[in-house]
Coordinates of C-alpha atoms in Angstrom, one line a residue:
X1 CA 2.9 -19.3 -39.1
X2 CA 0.7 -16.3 -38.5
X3 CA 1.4 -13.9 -35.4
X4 CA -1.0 -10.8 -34.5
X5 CA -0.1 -9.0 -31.4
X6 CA -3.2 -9.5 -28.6
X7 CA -2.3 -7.2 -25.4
X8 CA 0.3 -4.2 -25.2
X9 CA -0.4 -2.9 -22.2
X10 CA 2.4 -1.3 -19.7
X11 CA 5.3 -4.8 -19.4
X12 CA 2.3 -7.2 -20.4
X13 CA 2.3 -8.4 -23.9
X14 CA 0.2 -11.1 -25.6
X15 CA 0.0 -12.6 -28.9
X16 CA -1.7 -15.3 -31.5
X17 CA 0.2 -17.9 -33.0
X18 CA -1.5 -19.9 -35.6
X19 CA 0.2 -22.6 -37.2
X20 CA -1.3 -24.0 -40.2
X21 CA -1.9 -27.7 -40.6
X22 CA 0.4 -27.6 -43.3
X23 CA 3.4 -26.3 -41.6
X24 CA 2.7 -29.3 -39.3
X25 CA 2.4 -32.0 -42.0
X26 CA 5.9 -31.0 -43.6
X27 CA 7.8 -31.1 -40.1
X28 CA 5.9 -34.9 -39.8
X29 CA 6.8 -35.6 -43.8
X30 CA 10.3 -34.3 -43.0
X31 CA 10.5 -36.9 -39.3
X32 CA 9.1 -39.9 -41.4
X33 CA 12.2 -39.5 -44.0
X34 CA 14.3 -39.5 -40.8
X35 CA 12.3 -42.6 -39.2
X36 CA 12.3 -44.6 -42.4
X37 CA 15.9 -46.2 -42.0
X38 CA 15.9 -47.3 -39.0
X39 CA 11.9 -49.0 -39.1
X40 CA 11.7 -52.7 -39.4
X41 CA 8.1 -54.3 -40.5
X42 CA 7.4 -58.1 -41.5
X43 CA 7.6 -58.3 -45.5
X44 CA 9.8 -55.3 -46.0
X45 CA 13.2 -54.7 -46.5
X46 CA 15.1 -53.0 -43.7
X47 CA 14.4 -49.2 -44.5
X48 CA 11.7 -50.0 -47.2
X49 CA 8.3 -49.4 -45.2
X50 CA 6.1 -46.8 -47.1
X51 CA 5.9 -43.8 -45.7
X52 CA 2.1 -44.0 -45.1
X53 CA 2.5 -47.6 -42.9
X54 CA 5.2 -45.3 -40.9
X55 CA 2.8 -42.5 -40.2
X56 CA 0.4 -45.4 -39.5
X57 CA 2.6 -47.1 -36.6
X58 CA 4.2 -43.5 -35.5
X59 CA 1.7 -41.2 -36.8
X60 CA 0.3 -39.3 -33.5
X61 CA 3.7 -39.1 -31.5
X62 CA 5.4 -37.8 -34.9
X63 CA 2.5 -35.1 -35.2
X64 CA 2.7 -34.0 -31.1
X65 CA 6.8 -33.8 -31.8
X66 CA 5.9 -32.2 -34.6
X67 CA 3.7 -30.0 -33.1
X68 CA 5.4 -29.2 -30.2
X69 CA 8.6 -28.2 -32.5
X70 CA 6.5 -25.4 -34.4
X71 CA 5.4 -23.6 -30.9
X72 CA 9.0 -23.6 -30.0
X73 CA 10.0 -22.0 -32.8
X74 CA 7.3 -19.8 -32.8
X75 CA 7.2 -18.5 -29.5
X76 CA 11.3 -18.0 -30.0
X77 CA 10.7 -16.4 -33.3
X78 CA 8.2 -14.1 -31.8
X79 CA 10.2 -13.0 -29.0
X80 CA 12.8 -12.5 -31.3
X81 CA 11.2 -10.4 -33.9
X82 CA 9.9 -8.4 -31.1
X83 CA 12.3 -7.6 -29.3
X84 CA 11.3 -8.9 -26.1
X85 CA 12.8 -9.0 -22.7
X86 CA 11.0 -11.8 -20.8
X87 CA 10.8 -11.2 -17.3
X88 CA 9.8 -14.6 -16.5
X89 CA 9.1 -17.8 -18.6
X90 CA 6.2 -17.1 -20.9
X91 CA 3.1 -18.9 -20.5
X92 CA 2.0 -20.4 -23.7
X93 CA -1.2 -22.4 -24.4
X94 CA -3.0 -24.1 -27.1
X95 CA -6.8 -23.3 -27.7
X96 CA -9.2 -26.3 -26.7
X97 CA -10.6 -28.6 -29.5
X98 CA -7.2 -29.0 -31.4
X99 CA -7.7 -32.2 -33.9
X100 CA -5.3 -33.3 -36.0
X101 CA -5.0 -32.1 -39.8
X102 CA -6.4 -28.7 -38.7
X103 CA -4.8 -25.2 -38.0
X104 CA -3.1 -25.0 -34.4
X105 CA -4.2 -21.3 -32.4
X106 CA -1.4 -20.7 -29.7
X107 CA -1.9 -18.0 -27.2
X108 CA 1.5 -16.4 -25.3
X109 CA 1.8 -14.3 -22.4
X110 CA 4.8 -13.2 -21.0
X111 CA 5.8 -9.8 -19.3
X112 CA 9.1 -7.7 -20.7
X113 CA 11.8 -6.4 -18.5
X114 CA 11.7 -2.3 -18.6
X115 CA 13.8 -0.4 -20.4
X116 CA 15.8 1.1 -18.1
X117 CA 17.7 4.0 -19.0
X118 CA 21.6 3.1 -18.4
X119 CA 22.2 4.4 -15.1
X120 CA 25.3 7.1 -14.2
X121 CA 27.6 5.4 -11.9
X122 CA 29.6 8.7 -11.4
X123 CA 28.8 11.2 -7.9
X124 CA 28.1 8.4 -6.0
X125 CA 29.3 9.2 -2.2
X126 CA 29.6 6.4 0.5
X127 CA 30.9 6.4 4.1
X128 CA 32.4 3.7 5.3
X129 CA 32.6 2.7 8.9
X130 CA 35.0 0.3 10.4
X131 CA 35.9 -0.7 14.0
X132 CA 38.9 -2.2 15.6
X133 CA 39.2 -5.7 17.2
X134 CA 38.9 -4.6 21.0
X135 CA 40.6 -7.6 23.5
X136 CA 37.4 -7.7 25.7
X137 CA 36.0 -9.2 22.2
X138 CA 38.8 -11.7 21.4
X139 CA 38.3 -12.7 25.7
X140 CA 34.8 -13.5 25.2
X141 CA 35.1 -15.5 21.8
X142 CA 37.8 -17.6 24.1
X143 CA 34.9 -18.0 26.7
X144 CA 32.4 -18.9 24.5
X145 CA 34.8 -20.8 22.7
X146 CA 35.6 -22.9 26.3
X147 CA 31.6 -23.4 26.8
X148 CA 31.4 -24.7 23.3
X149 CA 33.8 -27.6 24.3
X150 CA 32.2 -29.0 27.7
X151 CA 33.3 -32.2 28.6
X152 CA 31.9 -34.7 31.1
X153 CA 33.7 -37.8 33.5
X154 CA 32.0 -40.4 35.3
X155 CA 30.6 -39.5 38.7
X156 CA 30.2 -42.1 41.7
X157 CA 27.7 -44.2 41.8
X158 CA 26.3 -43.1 44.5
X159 CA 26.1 -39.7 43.0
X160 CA 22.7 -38.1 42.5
X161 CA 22.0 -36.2 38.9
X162 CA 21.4 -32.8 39.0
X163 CA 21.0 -30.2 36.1
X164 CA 23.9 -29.6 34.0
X165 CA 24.9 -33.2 34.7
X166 CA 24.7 -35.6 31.8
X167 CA 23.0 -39.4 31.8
X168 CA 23.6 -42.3 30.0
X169 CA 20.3 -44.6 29.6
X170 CA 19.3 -47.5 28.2
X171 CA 15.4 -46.9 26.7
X172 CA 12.3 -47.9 25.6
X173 CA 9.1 -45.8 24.6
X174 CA 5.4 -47.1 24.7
X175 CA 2.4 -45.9 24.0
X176 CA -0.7 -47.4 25.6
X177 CA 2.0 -50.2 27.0
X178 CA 2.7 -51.1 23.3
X179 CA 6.5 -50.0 22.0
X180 CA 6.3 -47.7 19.2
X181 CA 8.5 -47.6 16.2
X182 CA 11.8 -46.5 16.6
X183 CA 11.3 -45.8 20.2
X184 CA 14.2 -48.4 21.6
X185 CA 17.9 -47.0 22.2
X186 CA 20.7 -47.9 24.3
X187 CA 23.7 -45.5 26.0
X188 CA 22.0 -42.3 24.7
X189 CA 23.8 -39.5 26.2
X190 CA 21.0 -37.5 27.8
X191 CA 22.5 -33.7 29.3
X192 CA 20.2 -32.6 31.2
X193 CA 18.7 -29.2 31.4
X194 CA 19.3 -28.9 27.7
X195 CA 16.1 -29.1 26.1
X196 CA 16.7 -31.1 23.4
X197 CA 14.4 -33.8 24.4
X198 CA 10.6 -33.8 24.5
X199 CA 9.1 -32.0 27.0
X200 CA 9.2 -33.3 31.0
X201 CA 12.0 -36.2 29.8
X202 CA 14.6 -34.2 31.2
X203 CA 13.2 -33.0 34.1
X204 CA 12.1 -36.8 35.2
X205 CA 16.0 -37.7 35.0
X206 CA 17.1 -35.5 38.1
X207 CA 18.0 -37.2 41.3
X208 CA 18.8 -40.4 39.2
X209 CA 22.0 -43.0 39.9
X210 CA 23.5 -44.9 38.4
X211 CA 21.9 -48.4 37.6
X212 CA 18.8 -46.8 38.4
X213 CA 15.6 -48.1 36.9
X214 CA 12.7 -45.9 36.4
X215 CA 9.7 -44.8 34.4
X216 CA 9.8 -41.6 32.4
X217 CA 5.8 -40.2 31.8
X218 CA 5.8 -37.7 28.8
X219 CA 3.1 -36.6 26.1
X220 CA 4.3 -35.8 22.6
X221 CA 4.3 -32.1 21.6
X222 CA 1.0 -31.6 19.2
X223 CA 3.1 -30.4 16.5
X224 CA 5.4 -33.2 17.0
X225 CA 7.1 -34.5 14.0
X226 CA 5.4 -38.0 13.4
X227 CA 1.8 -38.2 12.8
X228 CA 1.2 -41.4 14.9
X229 CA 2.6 -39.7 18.4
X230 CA 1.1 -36.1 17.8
X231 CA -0.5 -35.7 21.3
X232 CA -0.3 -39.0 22.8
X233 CA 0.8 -39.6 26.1
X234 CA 3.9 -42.2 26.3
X235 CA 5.9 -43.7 29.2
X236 CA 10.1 -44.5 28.4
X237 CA 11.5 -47.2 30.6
X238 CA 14.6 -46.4 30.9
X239 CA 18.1 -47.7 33.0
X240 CA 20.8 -45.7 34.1
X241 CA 24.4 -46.6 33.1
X242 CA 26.2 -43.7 34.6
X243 CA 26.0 -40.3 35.9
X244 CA 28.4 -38.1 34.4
X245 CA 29.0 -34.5 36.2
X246 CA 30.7 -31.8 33.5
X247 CA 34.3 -31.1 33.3
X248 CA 36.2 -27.5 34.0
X249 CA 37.7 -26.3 31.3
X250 CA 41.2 -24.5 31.6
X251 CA 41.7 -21.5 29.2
X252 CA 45.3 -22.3 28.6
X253 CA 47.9 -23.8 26.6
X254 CA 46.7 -27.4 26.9
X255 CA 43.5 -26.3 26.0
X256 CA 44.4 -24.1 22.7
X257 CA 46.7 -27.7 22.3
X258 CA 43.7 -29.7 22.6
X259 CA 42.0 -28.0 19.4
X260 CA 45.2 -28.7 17.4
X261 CA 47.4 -25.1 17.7
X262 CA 50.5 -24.2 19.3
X263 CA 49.0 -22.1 22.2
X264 CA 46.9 -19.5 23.7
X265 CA 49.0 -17.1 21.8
X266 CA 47.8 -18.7 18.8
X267 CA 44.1 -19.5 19.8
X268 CA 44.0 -15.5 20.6
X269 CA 45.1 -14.6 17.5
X270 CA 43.1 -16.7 14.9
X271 CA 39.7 -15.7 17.0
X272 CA 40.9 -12.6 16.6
X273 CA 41.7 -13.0 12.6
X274 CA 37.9 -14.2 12.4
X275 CA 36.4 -11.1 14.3
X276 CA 37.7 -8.9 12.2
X277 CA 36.2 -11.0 9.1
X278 CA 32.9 -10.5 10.9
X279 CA 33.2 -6.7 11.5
X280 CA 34.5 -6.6 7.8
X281 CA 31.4 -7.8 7.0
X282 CA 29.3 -5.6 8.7
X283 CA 31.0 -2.9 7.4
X284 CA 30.1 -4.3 3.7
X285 CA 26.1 -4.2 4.8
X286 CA 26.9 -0.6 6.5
X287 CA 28.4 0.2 2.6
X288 CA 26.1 -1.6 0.6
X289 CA 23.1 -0.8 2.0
X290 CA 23.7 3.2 1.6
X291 CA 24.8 2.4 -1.6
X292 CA 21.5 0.7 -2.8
X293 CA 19.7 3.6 -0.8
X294 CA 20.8 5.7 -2.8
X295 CA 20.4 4.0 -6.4
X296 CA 16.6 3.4 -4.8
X297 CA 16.3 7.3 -4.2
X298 CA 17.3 7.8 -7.7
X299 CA 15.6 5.6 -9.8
X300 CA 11.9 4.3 -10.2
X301 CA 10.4 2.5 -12.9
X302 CA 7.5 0.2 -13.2
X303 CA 8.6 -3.6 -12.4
X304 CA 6.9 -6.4 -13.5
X305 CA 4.2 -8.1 -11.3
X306 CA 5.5 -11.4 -11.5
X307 CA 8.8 -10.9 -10.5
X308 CA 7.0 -9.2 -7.6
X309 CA 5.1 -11.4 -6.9
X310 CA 7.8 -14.3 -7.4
X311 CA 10.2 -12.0 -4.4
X312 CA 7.3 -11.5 -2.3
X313 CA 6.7 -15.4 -2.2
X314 CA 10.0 -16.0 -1.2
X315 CA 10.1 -13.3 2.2
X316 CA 6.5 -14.7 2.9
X317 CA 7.6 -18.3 2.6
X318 CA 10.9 -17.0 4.9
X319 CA 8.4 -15.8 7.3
X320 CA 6.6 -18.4 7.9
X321 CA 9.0 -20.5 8.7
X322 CA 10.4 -18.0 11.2
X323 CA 6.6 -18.2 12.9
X324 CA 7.7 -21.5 13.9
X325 CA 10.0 -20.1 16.8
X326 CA 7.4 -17.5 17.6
X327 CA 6.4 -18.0 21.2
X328 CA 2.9 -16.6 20.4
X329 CA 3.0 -17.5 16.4
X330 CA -0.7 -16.5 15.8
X331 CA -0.2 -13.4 17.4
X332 CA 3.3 -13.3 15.2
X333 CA 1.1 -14.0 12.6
X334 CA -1.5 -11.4 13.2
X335 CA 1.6 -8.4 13.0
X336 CA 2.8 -10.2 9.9
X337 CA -0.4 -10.2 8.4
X338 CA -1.0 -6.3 9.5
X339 CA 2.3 -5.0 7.7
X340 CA 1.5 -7.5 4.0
X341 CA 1.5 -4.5 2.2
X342 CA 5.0 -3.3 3.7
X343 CA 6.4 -6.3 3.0
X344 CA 5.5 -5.9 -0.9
X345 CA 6.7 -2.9 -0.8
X346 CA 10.2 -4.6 -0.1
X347 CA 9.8 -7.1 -2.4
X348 CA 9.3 -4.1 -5.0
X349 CA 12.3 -2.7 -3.9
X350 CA 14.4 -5.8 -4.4
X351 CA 13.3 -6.7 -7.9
X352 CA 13.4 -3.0 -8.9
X353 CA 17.6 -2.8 -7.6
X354 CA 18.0 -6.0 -8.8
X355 CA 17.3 -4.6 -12.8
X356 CA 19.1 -1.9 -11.7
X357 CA 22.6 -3.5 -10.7
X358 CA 22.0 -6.1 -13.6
X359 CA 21.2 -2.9 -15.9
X360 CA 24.9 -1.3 -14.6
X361 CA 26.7 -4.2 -14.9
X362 CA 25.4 -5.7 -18.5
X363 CA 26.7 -1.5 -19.7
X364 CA 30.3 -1.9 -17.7
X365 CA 31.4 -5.4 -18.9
X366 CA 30.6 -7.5 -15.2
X367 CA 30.5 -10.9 -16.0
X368 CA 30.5 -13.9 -13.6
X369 CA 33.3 -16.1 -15.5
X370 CA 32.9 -19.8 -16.6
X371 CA 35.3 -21.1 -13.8
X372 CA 33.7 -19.1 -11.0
X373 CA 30.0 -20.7 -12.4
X374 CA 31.5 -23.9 -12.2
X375 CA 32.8 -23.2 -8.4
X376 CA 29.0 -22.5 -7.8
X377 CA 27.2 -25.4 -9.3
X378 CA 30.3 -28.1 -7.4
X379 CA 29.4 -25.8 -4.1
X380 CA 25.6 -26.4 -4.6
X381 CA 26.0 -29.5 -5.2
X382 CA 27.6 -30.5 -1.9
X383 CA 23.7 -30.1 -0.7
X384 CA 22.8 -32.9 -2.5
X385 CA 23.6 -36.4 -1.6
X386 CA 26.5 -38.1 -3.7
X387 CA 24.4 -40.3 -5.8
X388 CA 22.2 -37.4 -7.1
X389 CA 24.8 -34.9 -7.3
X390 CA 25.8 -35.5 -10.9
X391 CA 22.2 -35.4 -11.9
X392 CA 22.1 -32.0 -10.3
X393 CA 25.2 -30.6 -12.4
X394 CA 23.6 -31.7 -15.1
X395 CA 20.2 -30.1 -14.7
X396 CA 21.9 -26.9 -14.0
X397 CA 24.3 -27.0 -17.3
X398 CA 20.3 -27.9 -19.2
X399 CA 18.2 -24.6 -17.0
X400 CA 19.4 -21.2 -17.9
X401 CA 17.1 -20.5 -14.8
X402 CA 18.8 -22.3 -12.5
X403 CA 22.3 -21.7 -13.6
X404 CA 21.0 -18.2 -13.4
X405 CA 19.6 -18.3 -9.6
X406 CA 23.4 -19.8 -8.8
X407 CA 24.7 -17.0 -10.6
X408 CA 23.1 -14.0 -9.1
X409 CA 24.1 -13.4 -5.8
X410 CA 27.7 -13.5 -7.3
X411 CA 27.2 -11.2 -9.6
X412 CA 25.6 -9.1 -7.9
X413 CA 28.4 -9.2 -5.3
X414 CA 30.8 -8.3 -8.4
X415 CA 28.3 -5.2 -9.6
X416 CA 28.6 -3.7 -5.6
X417 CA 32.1 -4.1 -6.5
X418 CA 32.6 -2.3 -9.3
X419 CA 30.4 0.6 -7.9
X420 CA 32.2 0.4 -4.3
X421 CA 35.1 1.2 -6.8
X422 CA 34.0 4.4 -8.3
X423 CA 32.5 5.8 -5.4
X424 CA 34.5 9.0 -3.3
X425 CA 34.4 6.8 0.1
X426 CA 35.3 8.4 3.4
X427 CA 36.7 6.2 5.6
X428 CA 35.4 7.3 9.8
X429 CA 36.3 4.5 12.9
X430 CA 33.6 3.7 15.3
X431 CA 33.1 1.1 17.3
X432 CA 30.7 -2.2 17.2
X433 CA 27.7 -1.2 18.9
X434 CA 28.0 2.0 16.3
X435 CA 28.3 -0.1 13.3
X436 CA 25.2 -2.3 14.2
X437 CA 23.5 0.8 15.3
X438 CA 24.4 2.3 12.1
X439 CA 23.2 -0.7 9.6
X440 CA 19.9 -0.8 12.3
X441 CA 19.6 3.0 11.4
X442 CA 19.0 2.2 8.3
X443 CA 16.3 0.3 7.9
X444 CA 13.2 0.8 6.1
X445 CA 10.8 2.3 8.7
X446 CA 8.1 0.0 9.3
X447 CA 6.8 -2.9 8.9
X448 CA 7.1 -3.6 12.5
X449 CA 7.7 -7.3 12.3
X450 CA 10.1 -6.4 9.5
X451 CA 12.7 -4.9 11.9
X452 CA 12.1 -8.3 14.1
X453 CA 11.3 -10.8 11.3
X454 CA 12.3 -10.1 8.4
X455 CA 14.3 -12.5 6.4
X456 CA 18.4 -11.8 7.1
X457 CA 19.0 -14.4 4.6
X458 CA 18.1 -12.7 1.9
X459 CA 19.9 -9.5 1.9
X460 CA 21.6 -10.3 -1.6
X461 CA 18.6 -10.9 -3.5
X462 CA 18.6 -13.3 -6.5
X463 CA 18.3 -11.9 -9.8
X464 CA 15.1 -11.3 -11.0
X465 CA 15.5 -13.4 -13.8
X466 CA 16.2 -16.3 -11.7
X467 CA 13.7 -18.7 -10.8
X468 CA 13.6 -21.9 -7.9
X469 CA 15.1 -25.2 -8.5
X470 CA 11.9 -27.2 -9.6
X471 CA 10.3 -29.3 -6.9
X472 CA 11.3 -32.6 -8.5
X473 CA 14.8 -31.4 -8.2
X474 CA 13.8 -30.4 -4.4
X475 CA 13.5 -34.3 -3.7
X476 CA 16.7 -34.9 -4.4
X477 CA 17.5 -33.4 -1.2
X478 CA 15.3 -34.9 1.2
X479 CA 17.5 -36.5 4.5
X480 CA 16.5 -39.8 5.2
X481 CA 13.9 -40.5 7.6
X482 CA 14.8 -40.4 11.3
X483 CA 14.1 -42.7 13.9
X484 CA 11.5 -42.0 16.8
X485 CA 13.8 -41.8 19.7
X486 CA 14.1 -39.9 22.9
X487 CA 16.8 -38.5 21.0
X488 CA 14.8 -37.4 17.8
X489 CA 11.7 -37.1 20.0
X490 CA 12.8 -33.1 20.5
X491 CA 10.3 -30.6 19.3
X492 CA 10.2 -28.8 15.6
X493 CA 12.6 -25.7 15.3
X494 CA 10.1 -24.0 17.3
X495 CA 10.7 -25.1 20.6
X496 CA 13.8 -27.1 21.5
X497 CA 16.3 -29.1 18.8
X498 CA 17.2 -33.1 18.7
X499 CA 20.8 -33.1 20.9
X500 CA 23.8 -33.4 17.6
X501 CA 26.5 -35.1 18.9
X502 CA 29.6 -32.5 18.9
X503 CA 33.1 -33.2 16.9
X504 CA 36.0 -32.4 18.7
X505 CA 36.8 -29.1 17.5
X506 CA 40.2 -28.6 15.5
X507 CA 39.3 -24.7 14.8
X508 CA 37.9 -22.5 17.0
X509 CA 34.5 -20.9 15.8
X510 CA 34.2 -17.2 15.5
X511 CA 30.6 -15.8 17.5
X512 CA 28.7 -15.4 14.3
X513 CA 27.3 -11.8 13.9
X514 CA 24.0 -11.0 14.9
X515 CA 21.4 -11.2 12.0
X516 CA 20.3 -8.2 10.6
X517 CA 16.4 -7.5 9.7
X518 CA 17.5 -4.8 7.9
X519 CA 18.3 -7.3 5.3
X520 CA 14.2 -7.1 4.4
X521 CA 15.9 -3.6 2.4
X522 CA 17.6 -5.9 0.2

C-alpha cells in the first residue's frame, strides 16, 4: 500500500491510499484457502473444489471483504505511523470507477486533536460558598410537599362542579359525528382547572353533577400530536359518574405516617437532609464554574471545527426544543437566531475545556474504572425497554464512541475532583439567594436568550471525543404509541401536559433547584 500525505493544514490532515490490485488478490487467495473446507459442490469431494470454481461462486463478496479489510488496515496504519489524534471518526472514501483487478485510490480526512501543552494544576485559587438549611425552607418543602399529595372524596349528588373539583366521566370523541380512533374512555378522572386536557374541555365540565349528560365542543390544538385531528373541531359526549371536591390535607403525624415514616419529626428532617443535597450542589456549580473560568482565562488553543460544530448541534438542538414552551416561539426564535454567533462561541468554549480537563487528567492518572463503566452502561440501559436492553450493552461494549459519551460526564466529574483537591479554597457562608446570585453572576455576558434559554442540561459537557448513540440505536427507545383520548388529547410540551396518574408517595420529594442558564458556560 502506497500513502502520500494530501492536506496539512492547521488540525486538518488528508491523505492517499492506494492499494494495489495485488495486495487485494493475496487477501482473496489467502480467504479462498480458508473457504475451501467447508464448500460443498456436486462431483467433488467435501473440501476438494478448485480454488478457481470457489472464486467463481464467492468471488465478488471475497474481493469487497477483501477489499474492505485492506482500507481498514490502511487507514489504522496511517494513523498510526503518523501519529494522529483523531478528533472525530475519519471520513474515508474510495475514488469512483473502482473495477475489480485494478488498483484501489482511497482518500482520508480526519482532523487531529491539538497538542496541548500539559497544563499546571498548581496556584489554582477557588472560593467556595455554602449556605445553611434555614427552617422557613424545610416549612415550605412540607407545604409543597402537602399540595403534591391532594386527595379528593365524593361530593353529593346534587353538588355542582366548580374549579379545583375533580370529575369522573364516561366519554366519547367525534369528529364530523364519526368517533375517531382511540377517542372512547370510561371513569377518566378529569381535575379541573388543571390544564391537562385539550383546550375548552375543562372549562365545559363546570357546573356539572353527577349523572349528568352533556356535550363537550372543542377543536384540536394545530400542533396537536396526531395528524388526522390537527385543527379539527370535535364534540365528546360525555356522562358524569361523580363529582369529587378535594380533600384538606393535615401537616401532621398521620400525614408524615401516610408516606411511610414515623412522624413529622422525621418528615422534617429527611426534607431537610435533601435541601442540603441541593444547596451542596449549587455550591459545586458556584466551584466549578470559577474553576473552569479560570482554566478558560488561561488557556487558548485552536479546536477542531467538527467538534465545534458537533457541541454546537447539540445546544441548538436543546434550543429548539425549549422553543416549544415559548409563548411567542417565533419571536423566541428571532433572539435565538440574533445571538447564533454567541452561542458558538460557547460551544467553542466547551470543546476547548473539555481537551483541557481530558489533557490534565490523561497527565495525573484519572481513570473512570471498569466497575464504575459498567454501573453506567446497566444505568443507561434502564432507558431502554427490557427486551432491547441487552442489545444496548452490547452495542456499547462493540462502540468506543459510545462507551466513551457514557464515560465522559464521569470523568469529567472525577478531573473537577482531583483539581477541587489541589486548589487553596476559602470556605465564606451566605445564604441561598447569594449562592444563585453568585452562579447567575457568573455567566457569560450575552447572548441574551442564553441567560433565559440556554440548555441547563448540559453543564457537564460530554467529551469531545464522544459522539451520539446512532439513530438506529435511537429506535430502540421509542414508547409505544398512545391512544387518542381526552386524556392524551393534552397539548405538546408547549402548552399544557396529558394528566399522569400520581403514586402514593412513600418519600417525600425535595423542591428541585432552579435551573441554571449559566450552564450554556459549560
Amino acid at each position: 500500500m502506497q500513502t502520500s500525505e494530501t492536506l496539512n493544514e492547521g488540525l486538518k490532515r488528508a491523505y492517499k491510499l492506494t492499494i494495489t490490485a495485488d495486495d487485494i488478490n493475496k487477501r482473496v487467495d489467502v480467504e479462498v484457502k480458508k473457504l475451501a473446507p467447508q464448500v460443498n459442490m456436486p462431483g467433488f469431494r467435501p473440501g476438494k473444489v478448485p480454488a478457481n470454481l470457489i472464486r467463481k461462486m464467492h468471488g465478488d463478496a471475497l474481493m469487497q471483504d477483501a477489499l474492505n479489510a485492506a482500507i481498514r488496515e490502511g487507514v489504522d496504519k496511517t494513523v498510526a505511523d503518523n501519529r494522529l489524534r483523531p478528533a472525530m471518526q475519519p471520513k474515508v472514501e474510495m475514488a469512483e470507477g473502482y473495477e475489480s483487478g485494478k488498483d484501489a485510490e482511497i482518500t482520508l480526512e480526519l482532523e487531529v486533536l491539538p497538542e496541548i501543552k500539559t497544563p499546571s494544576v498548581d496556584g489554582l485559587e477557588l472560593e467556595r460558598l455554602t449556605a445553611d438549611v434555614q427552617d422557613k425552607e424545610v416549612d415550605e418543602a412540607v407545604e409543597r410537599l402537602a399540595a403534591s399529595q391532594k386527595s379528593f372524596e365524593t361530593a353529593a349528588k346534587s353538588y355542582k362542579a366548580k374549579m379545583g373539583d375533580q370529575v369522573v366521566i364516561d366519554f366519547e370523541g367525534k369528529v364530523d359525528g364519526v368517533p375517531f380512533d382511540g377517542g372512547k374512555g370510561e371513569a377518566m378522572a378529569v381535575e379541573l382547572g388543571s390544564g391537562r386536557l385539550i383546550p375548552g374541555f375543562e372549562d365545559q365540565l363546570v357546573g356539572v353533577k353527577a349523572n349528568d349528560e352533556k356535550v363537550l365542543n372543542v377543536t384540536f390544538p394545530d400542533d396537536y400530536n396526531v395528524d388526522d385531528l390537527k385543527g379539527k373541531d370535535a364534540t365528546f359526549d360525555i356522562v358524569v359518574g361523580e363529582v369529587q371536591k378535594p380533600k384538606e390535607n393535615k401537616v401532621d403525624d398521620d400525614f408524615a405516617k401516610s408516606l411511610g415514616l414515623e412522624g413529622m419529626d422525621q418528615l422534617r428532617e429527611l426534607l431537610k437532609g435533601q435541601i442540603e443535597q441541593e444547596l451542596n450542589g449549587l455550591t459545586r456549580t458556584q466551584m466549578k464554574r470559577g474553576l473552569l473560568d479560570q482554566l478558560a482565562a488561561d488557556h487558548d488553543f485552536d479546536v477542531p471545527p467538527s467538534m465545534v460544530e458537533a457541541e454546537f448541534d447539540q445546544i441548538w438542538q436543546q434550543l429548539e426544543q425549549e422553543l416549544v414552551g415559548e409563548e411567542d416561539p417565533e419571536a423566541a426564535r428571532k433572539e435565538m437566531e440574533a445571538d447564533k454567533d454567541e452561542y458558538r462561541d460557547i460551544a467553542v468554549r466547551r470543546v476547548r475545556l473539555g481537551l483541557l480537563l481530558s489533557e490534565i487528567g490523561q497527565a495525573n492518572g484519572v481513570e473512570v474504572t471498569q466497575q464504575e463503566m459498567n454501573m453506567l452502561i446497566q444505568q443507561a440501559a434502564q432507558q431502554y425497554r427490557a427486551e432491547d436492553r441487552e442489545r444496548f450493552m452490547q452495542y456499547v461494549q462493540q462502540e468506543p464512541m459510545a462507551a466513551a459519551q457514557l464515560r465522559a460526564p464521569m470523568y469529567e466529574d472525577k478531573v473537577v475532583d482531583f483539581l477541587f483537591d489541589k486548589a487553596d479554597v476559602t470556605d465564606r457562608k451566605v445564604t441561598r439567594e447569594e449562592l444563585q446570585a453568585a452562579i447567575e453572576a457568573e455567566e457569560t455576558p450575552a447572548p441574551k436568550a442564553a441567560k433565559k434559554k440556554a440548555p441547563a442540561k448540559k453543564a457537564a459537557a460530554k467529551k469531545p471525543a464522544a459522539k451520539k448513540t446512532p439513530a438506529k440505536k435511537a429506535a430502540a427507545k421509542k414508547a409505544p404509541a398512545k391512544k387518542t383520548t381526552p386524556k392524551t388529547a393534552a397539548k405538546k410540551p408547549a402548552a399544557k401536559k396529558a394528566p399522569v396518574k400520581k403514586a402514593a408517595a412513600k418519600k417525600p420529594a425535595a423542591k428541585k433547584a432552579p435551573a441554571k442558564k449559566a450552564a450554556a458556560k459549560k
